[in-house]
Coordinates of N, CA and C in Angstrom, one line a residue:
X1 N 67.0 213.9 67.3 CA 67.0 214.3 65.9 C 67.4 215.9 65.9
X2 N 66.8 217.0 67.2 CA 67.4 218.1 66.9 C 68.3 218.5 68.1
X3 N 68.8 217.5 68.6 CA 70.0 217.6 69.7 C 71.4 217.8 68.7
X4 N 72.0 218.8 69.3 CA 73.5 218.9 68.2 C 74.4 217.7 68.5
X5 N 75.1 217.4 67.6 CA 76.1 216.3 67.7 C 77.4 216.7 68.7
X6 N 77.9 215.4 69.3 CA 78.5 215.5 70.4 C 80.2 216.3 69.7
X7 N 80.6 217.1 70.3 CA 81.9 217.5 69.2 C 83.1 216.6 69.3
X8 N 82.9 215.4 69.9 CA 84.1 214.3 70.1 C 83.6 213.7 68.6
X9 N 82.5 213.9 67.9 CA 81.8 213.0 66.6 C 82.9 213.4 65.4
X10 N 83.4 214.9 65.7 CA 84.1 215.6 64.7 C 85.6 215.4 64.8
X11 N 86.2 214.8 65.6 CA 87.6 214.2 66.0 C 87.8 213.2 65.2
X12 N 89.2 213.1 64.6 CA 89.9 212.3 63.4 C 90.1 210.9 64.4
X13 N 90.9 209.8 64.1 CA 90.8 208.8 64.9 C 92.3 208.9 65.6
X14 N 93.3 209.6 64.6 CA 94.3 210.1 65.1 C 94.3 211.0 65.9
X15 N 93.3 211.8 66.3 CA 93.5 213.0 67.3 C 93.0 212.5 68.6
X16 N 93.9 213.4 69.7 CA 94.1 213.1 71.0 C 93.0 214.0 71.9
X17 N 92.2 214.3 72.1 CA 91.3 215.0 73.0 C 92.2 215.5 74.2
X18 N 92.5 217.1 74.4 CA 93.2 217.3 75.5 C 92.4 218.1 76.5
X19 N 91.4 219.0 75.8 CA 90.7 219.8 76.8 C 89.2 219.7 76.0
X20 N 88.3 219.9 76.7 CA 86.8 219.8 76.4 C 86.0 220.6 77.4
X21 N 85.8 221.7 77.0 CA 85.0 222.7 78.1 C 84.0 223.4 77.7
X22 N 83.0 223.9 78.4 CA 82.0 225.0 77.6 C 82.2 226.3 78.3
X23 N 81.8 227.5 77.8 CA 82.1 228.7 78.5 C 81.6 229.0 80.1
X24 N 82.3 229.4 80.6 CA 82.0 229.9 81.8 C 80.4 230.2 82.3
X25 N 79.9 229.8 83.2 CA 78.5 230.5 83.3 C 78.4 231.6 83.4
X26 N 79.5 232.5 83.9 CA 79.7 234.0 83.9 C 79.1 234.8 82.5
X27 N 79.3 234.0 81.5 CA 78.6 234.5 80.2 C 77.0 234.6 80.2
X28 N 76.5 234.3 81.2 CA 75.3 234.4 81.2 C 74.4 235.4 82.1
X29 N 75.3 235.9 83.3 CA 75.3 236.6 84.3 C 74.5 238.2 83.6
X30 N 75.0 238.7 82.5 CA 74.1 239.9 82.0 C 72.5 239.4 81.4
X31 N 72.6 238.3 80.9 CA 71.2 237.8 80.5 C 70.2 237.4 81.5
X32 N 70.6 236.9 82.5 CA 70.1 236.5 84.2 C 69.4 238.0 84.5
X33 N 70.4 239.0 84.6 CA 70.2 240.3 85.1 C 69.0 240.7 84.7
X34 N 69.2 240.8 83.0 CA 68.2 241.3 81.9 C 66.8 240.8 82.0
X35 N 66.9 239.8 82.1 CA 65.6 238.6 82.3 C 64.6 238.9 83.4
X36 N 65.6 238.8 84.7 CA 65.1 239.2 86.1 C 64.4 240.6 86.1
X37 N 65.2 241.3 85.4 CA 65.0 242.6 85.6 C 63.2 243.1 84.6
X38 N 63.3 242.2 83.3 CA 62.0 242.7 82.7 C 60.9 241.9 83.1
X39 N 61.4 240.8 84.1 CA 60.1 240.2 84.5 C 59.7 240.9 85.7
X40 N 60.4 241.8 86.5 CA 60.1 242.3 87.7 C 59.5 243.5 87.5
X41 N 59.6 244.2 86.2 CA 58.9 245.4 85.7 C 57.7 244.8 85.1
X42 N 57.3 243.6 84.5 CA 55.9 243.2 83.9 C 55.2 243.1 85.3
X43 N 56.0 242.1 86.3 CA 54.7 241.7 87.6 C 54.5 243.3 88.3
X44 N 55.4 244.4 88.3 CA 54.9 245.5 89.0 C 54.1 246.4 88.0
X45 N 54.3 246.5 87.0 CA 53.1 247.2 86.0 C 51.7 246.4 86.1
X46 N 51.6 244.9 86.0 CA 50.6 244.2 85.7 C 50.0 244.6 87.5
X47 N 50.6 244.6 88.3 CA 50.1 245.1 89.9 C 49.3 246.4 89.5
X48 N 50.0 247.5 89.1 CA 49.8 248.7 89.1 C 48.4 248.9 88.4
X49 N 48.5 248.1 86.8 CA 47.3 248.4 86.3 C 45.7 247.8 86.8
X50 N 44.7 248.6 86.5 CA 43.4 248.4 87.0 C 42.9 246.8 86.1
X51 N 42.3 246.5 86.9 CA 41.5 245.1 86.4 C 40.8 245.3 85.1
X52 N 40.2 246.9 84.6 CA 39.7 246.8 83.7 C 40.4 247.0 82.1
X53 N 41.8 246.7 82.6 CA 42.9 247.0 81.5 C 43.3 245.6 81.3
X54 N 42.3 244.8 81.4 CA 42.8 243.3 80.7 C 43.8 242.9 79.5
X55 N 43.2 243.7 78.6 CA 44.0 243.3 77.1 C 45.4 244.0 77.4
X56 N 45.6 245.0 77.9 CA 47.2 245.6 78.1 C 47.9 244.3 79.1
X57 N 47.3 243.8 80.1 CA 47.7 242.9 80.9 C 48.1 241.6 80.2
X58 N 47.0 241.1 79.2 CA 47.6 240.0 78.7 C 48.8 240.5 77.7
X59 N 49.0 241.3 77.1 CA 50.0 241.9 76.2 C 51.0 241.8 77.3
X60 N 51.0 242.2 78.1 CA 52.3 242.3 79.1 C 52.7 240.8 79.4
X61 N 51.8 240.1 79.9 CA 52.3 238.5 80.1 C 53.0 237.8 79.1
X62 N 52.1 238.1 77.7 CA 52.9 237.4 76.8 C 54.2 237.8 76.3
X63 N 54.5 239.3 76.7 CA 55.9 239.7 76.6 C 57.0 239.2 77.7
X64 N 56.2 239.0 78.6 CA 57.1 238.3 80.0 C 57.4 236.9 79.5
X65 N 56.5 236.2 78.8 CA 56.6 234.7 78.2 C 57.7 234.7 77.2
X66 N 57.9 235.8 76.4 CA 58.7 235.9 75.4 C 60.3 236.4 75.9
X67 N 60.2 236.8 76.5 CA 61.5 237.2 77.9 C 62.1 235.7 78.0
X68 N 60.9 235.2 78.7 CA 61.2 233.8 79.4 C 62.0 232.7 78.2
X69 N 61.1 232.9 77.3 CA 61.7 232.0 76.2 C 62.9 232.5 75.5
X70 N 63.2 233.6 75.5 CA 64.8 234.1 75.0 C 65.5 233.6 76.0
X71 N 65.3 233.9 77.2 CA 66.5 233.7 78.1 C 66.7 232.0 77.9
X72 N 65.8 231.3 77.9 CA 65.8 230.0 77.9 C 66.6 229.5 76.7
X73 N 66.6 230.0 75.8 CA 67.1 229.9 74.4 C 68.6 230.2 74.6
X74 N 68.8 231.3 75.0 CA 70.3 231.6 75.4 C 71.0 230.6 76.3
X75 N 70.4 230.0 77.2 CA 71.0 229.0 78.6 C 71.2 227.6 77.6
X76 N 70.4 227.6 76.5 CA 70.6 226.3 75.8 C 71.5 226.2 75.1
X77 N 71.7 227.4 74.3 CA 73.0 228.0 73.4 C 74.2 227.7 74.1
X78 N 74.3 228.4 75.3 CA 75.5 228.3 76.4 C 75.5 226.8 76.3
X79 N 74.4 226.1 76.5 CA 74.7 224.7 77.0 C 75.3 223.6 75.8
X80 N 75.1 224.0 74.8 CA 75.2 223.1 73.4 C 76.7 223.6 73.1
X81 N 77.1 225.0 73.4 CA 78.4 225.5 73.1 C 79.8 224.4 73.7
X82 N 80.6 224.1 72.8 CA 81.8 223.2 73.6 C 83.1 223.7 73.0
X83 N 84.2 223.9 73.5 CA 85.5 224.2 72.9 C 86.3 222.9 73.4
X84 N 86.7 222.6 72.3 CA 87.6 221.3 72.1 C 89.0 221.4 71.7
X85 N 89.9 221.2 72.6 CA 91.5 220.9 72.0 C 92.0 219.7 71.9
X86 N 92.5 219.7 70.8 CA 93.4 218.1 70.5 C 94.4 218.6 70.5
X87 N 95.2 217.4 70.2 CA 96.8 217.5 69.7 C 97.1 218.3 68.4
X88 N 95.9 218.2 67.5 CA 96.0 218.5 66.3 C 95.1 220.0 66.0
X89 N 94.2 220.1 66.6 CA 93.4 221.5 66.4 C 92.5 222.1 67.8
X90 N 92.4 223.1 67.4 CA 91.2 223.6 68.2 C 90.0 223.6 67.5
X91 N 88.8 223.5 68.2 CA 87.5 223.3 67.6 C 86.5 224.0 68.7
X92 N 85.6 224.4 68.2 CA 84.3 225.3 69.4 C 83.3 224.8 68.1
X93 N 82.1 224.4 68.7 CA 81.1 223.7 68.1 C 80.0 224.7 68.8
X94 N 78.9 225.4 68.0 CA 77.8 226.4 68.6 C 76.5 225.9 67.9
X95 N 75.6 226.4 68.3 CA 74.6 226.4 67.5 C 73.3 225.2 68.4
X96 N 72.1 225.9 68.2 CA 71.1 224.8 68.6 C 70.3 224.3 67.4
X97 N 70.1 224.8 66.4 CA 69.5 224.1 65.5 C 70.2 224.2 64.2
X98 N 71.1 225.3 64.0 CA 72.0 225.1 63.0 C 73.3 225.0 63.5
X99 N 74.1 223.7 63.5 CA 75.6 223.6 64.2 C 76.3 224.2 63.4
X100 N 77.6 225.1 64.2 CA 78.5 225.7 63.5 C 80.0 225.3 64.0
X101 N 80.7 224.6 63.3 CA 81.9 224.1 63.9 C 83.3 225.0 63.4
X102 N 83.6 225.4 64.4 CA 84.9 226.5 64.0 C 86.3 225.7 64.5
X103 N 87.2 226.0 63.8 CA 88.6 225.0 63.6 C 89.7 225.9 63.3
X104 N 90.6 225.5 64.0 CA 92.2 226.2 63.9 C 93.1 225.2 63.8
X105 N 93.9 224.6 62.9 CA 95.0 223.8 63.5 C 95.8 224.3 64.3
X106 N 96.5 223.4 65.4 CA 97.5 223.9 66.3 C 98.7 224.3 65.8
X107 N 99.3 223.8 64.8 CA 100.3 224.2 64.0 C 100.7 225.7 63.7
X108 N 99.0 226.5 63.6 CA 99.1 228.1 62.8 C 99.2 228.4 64.0
X109 N 99.1 228.2 65.2 CA 99.5 229.0 66.4 C 100.6 229.7 66.5
X110 N 101.2 231.0 66.5 CA 102.2 231.8 66.5 C 102.6 232.2 68.1
X111 N 101.0 232.7 68.7 CA 101.4 233.4 70.0 C 100.1 233.0 70.8
X112 N 100.1 232.9 71.8 CA 99.0 232.6 72.9 C 99.1 233.2 74.0
X113 N 98.0 234.4 74.5 CA 97.8 235.1 75.4 C 96.7 234.8 76.2
X114 N 96.7 235.1 77.6 CA 96.0 235.0 78.3 C 95.5 236.2 79.2
X115 N 94.5 236.4 79.3 CA 94.0 238.0 80.0 C 93.1 237.4 81.2
X116 N 93.0 237.9 82.1 CA 92.3 237.7 83.5 C 91.7 238.6 84.4
X117 N 90.7 239.3 84.3 CA 90.3 240.6 85.4 C 90.2 239.9 86.6
X118 N 89.8 241.1 87.6 CA 89.7 240.7 88.9 C 88.2 239.9 89.0
X119 N 87.3 240.6 88.2 CA 86.1 239.5 88.4 C 86.3 238.2 87.9
X120 N 87.2 238.1 86.7 CA 87.7 236.8 86.3 C 88.0 235.8 87.5
X121 N 89.2 236.7 88.2 CA 89.8 235.9 89.2 C 88.8 235.6 90.2
X122 N 88.0 236.5 90.5 CA 87.2 236.1 91.6 C 86.3 234.7 91.3
X123 N 85.5 234.7 89.9 CA 84.5 233.5 89.5 C 85.3 232.3 88.6
X124 N 86.7 232.6 88.2 CA 87.3 231.4 87.7 C 87.1 231.4 86.5
X125 N 87.3 232.5 85.8 CA 87.4 232.5 84.2 C 88.0 233.5 83.6
X126 N 88.6 233.4 82.4 CA 89.4 234.3 81.8 C 89.6 234.3 80.3
X127 N 90.4 235.0 79.6 CA 90.1 235.2 78.3 C 91.0 234.5 77.4
X128 N 91.3 233.8 76.4 CA 92.4 233.4 76.0 C 92.5 234.3 74.3
X129 N 93.5 234.8 74.1 CA 93.5 235.4 72.7 C 94.9 234.2 72.1
X130 N 94.4 233.7 70.8 CA 95.1 232.9 69.9 C 95.3 233.6 68.8
X131 N 96.7 233.9 68.3 CA 97.3 234.5 67.2 C 97.9 233.3 66.1
X132 N 97.5 233.6 65.1 CA 98.3 232.8 63.9 C 99.3 233.7 62.8
X133 N 99.8 233.0 62.2 CA 100.7 233.1 61.4 C 100.1 234.4 60.3
X134 N 99.9 235.9 60.8 CA 99.2 236.7 59.7 C 97.8 236.6 59.4
X135 N 97.2 236.2 60.0 CA 95.6 235.8 59.7 C 94.7 235.9 61.0
X136 N 93.6 236.4 60.7 CA 92.8 236.4 61.6 C 91.7 235.0 61.6
X137 N 91.8 234.4 62.5 CA 91.1 232.9 62.7 C 89.8 232.9 63.4
X138 N 89.0 231.9 63.0 CA 87.6 232.1 63.5 C 87.8 231.7 65.0
X139 N 88.7 231.3 65.8 CA 88.9 231.4 67.2 C 90.0 232.1 67.7
X140 N 90.3 233.4 67.4 CA 91.2 234.4 67.7 C 91.0 234.6 69.4
X141 N 89.6 234.6 69.6 CA 89.7 235.3 70.9 C 88.6 234.4 71.6
X142 N 88.5 233.9 72.9 CA 88.0 233.1 73.5 C 87.8 233.5 74.5
X143 N 86.2 233.9 75.2 CA 85.8 234.9 76.5 C 85.6 234.0 77.3
X144 N 85.4 234.2 78.4 CA 84.7 233.4 79.8 C 85.0 232.0 79.7
X145 N 86.7 231.6 79.4 CA 87.1 230.5 79.4 C 87.1 229.8 80.9
X146 N 86.6 228.9 81.3 CA 87.0 228.5 82.6 C 88.3 227.7 83.0
X147 N 88.6 227.9 84.2 CA 90.4 227.6 84.4 C 91.0 227.8 83.6
X148 N 90.9 229.3 83.1 CA 92.2 229.6 82.0 C 93.8 229.4 82.2
X149 N 94.1 229.3 83.9 CA 95.6 228.9 83.5 C 95.7 227.3 83.1
X150 N 95.0 226.4 83.7 CA 95.1 224.9 83.1 C 94.9 225.1 81.5
X151 N 94.0 225.8 80.9 CA 93.7 225.4 79.6 C 95.0 226.1 78.9
X152 N 95.5 227.3 79.4 CA 96.8 228.1 78.8 C 98.1 227.1 78.8
X153 N 98.2 226.5 80.0 CA 99.6 225.5 80.2 C 99.3 224.4 79.2
X154 N 97.9 223.7 79.0 CA 97.7 222.5 78.1 C 98.1 222.6 76.9
X155 N 97.9 224.0 76.3 CA 97.9 224.6 75.3 C 99.0 225.1 74.7
X156 N 99.6 225.5 75.9 CA 101.3 226.0 75.7 C 101.9 224.6 75.2
X157 N 101.7 224.0 76.0 CA 102.6 222.5 75.9 C 102.2 221.6 74.6
X158 N 101.1 221.9 73.9 CA 100.8 221.3 72.7 C 101.6 222.0 71.6
X159 N 101.2 223.5 71.7 CA 101.9 224.2 70.6 C 103.6 224.3 70.6
X160 N 104.1 224.4 71.9 CA 105.6 225.0 71.9 C 106.3 224.1 72.6
X161 N 105.6 222.6 73.0 CA 106.1 221.5 73.9 C 107.1 220.8 72.9
X162 N 107.7 219.5 73.5 CA 108.3 218.9 73.0 C 107.7 218.0 71.9
X163 N 107.5 217.5 70.7 CA 106.5 217.1 70.1 C 107.0 215.3 70.2
X164 N 108.1 214.9 70.4 CA 108.4 213.5 70.7 C 107.9 212.8 71.7
X165 N 107.9 214.1 72.6 CA 107.6 213.6 74.3 C 106.0 213.1 74.1
X166 N 105.3 214.4 73.4 CA 103.7 214.1 73.5 C 103.4 213.0 72.6
X167 N 104.1 212.5 71.3 CA 103.8 211.4 70.9 C 103.9 210.2 71.6
X168 N 104.9 210.2 72.5 CA 105.4 208.9 73.4 C 104.0 208.6 74.2
X169 N 103.8 210.4 75.2 CA 102.8 210.1 76.1 C 101.3 209.9 75.1
X170 N 100.9 210.0 74.0 CA 99.8 209.7 73.5 C 99.9 208.1 73.0
X171 N 101.0 207.4 72.7 CA 101.1 206.4 72.5 C 100.9 205.6 73.7
X172 N 101.3 206.2 74.8 CA 101.2 205.2 76.0 C 99.7 205.1 76.5
X173 N 98.9 206.7 76.5 CA 97.6 206.5 76.8 C 96.8 205.8 76.1
X174 N 97.3 205.5 74.8 CA 96.3 204.5 73.7 C 96.3 202.9 74.3
X175 N 97.8 203.0 74.8 CA 98.1 201.4 74.9 C 97.3 201.2 76.7
X176 N 97.6 202.1 77.1 CA 96.8 202.1 78.5 C 95.0 201.7 78.5
X177 N 94.5 202.5 77.4 CA 93.2 202.3 77.2 C 92.8 201.0 76.5
X178 N 93.4 200.5 75.8 CA 93.6 199.1 75.1 C 93.9 198.1 76.2
X179 N 94.8 198.1 77.2 CA 94.8 197.2 78.2 C 93.8 197.3 79.2
X180 N 92.8 198.4 79.8 CA 91.8 198.4 80.1 C 90.7 197.8 79.6
X181 N 90.5 198.1 78.2 CA 89.0 197.6 77.5 C 89.6 195.9 77.4
X182 N 90.6 195.6 77.4 CA 90.8 194.1 77.4 C 90.5 193.5 78.7
X183 N 90.7 194.2 79.6 CA 90.3 193.7 81.1 C 89.1 193.6 81.3
X184 N 88.4 194.7 81.0 CA 87.0 194.8 81.0 C 86.0 193.8 80.2
X185 N 86.5 193.3 79.2 CA 86.2 192.5 78.4 C 86.2 191.1 78.7
X186 N 87.6 191.0 79.3 CA 88.1 189.4 79.8 C 87.5 188.9 80.9

């Protein structure tokens, strides 16, 4: 009931999914540090406070519980966020309670840039900058993208590659899936 929809449910029958990823776990690094630091402070202050200040200790532990709940929500939010690239569009689904679907047609892409810092190379993430014809789109900058070289190559092929070869490859993939389905059912 409360689970967000799978991003594949938003795809059209004529679309072929090329990439489906969630952002790299490094997007949570600051949140992990922040939650751990605040919990460590709560433990130290609770240890220092005398037993007679039980009310302040209770308030402190409720604050620590709020920190933990906030961190759990951030992890859940990261978990449900998906980036999907099809042969027709970019799509990003976000939201735990309210689902938000961001979309940009592949045909609108005029420039594609990917950036990778030394920390990104170390941990395996990068940033993709997608520009379209004179407009700021909802998906113009995607930070913490895992395996950015592979994503960049796949998107470049979709945007700037041979459309006829892509159509042939797509029809071959459909034919193989249909043949496998018949073998399993037979």
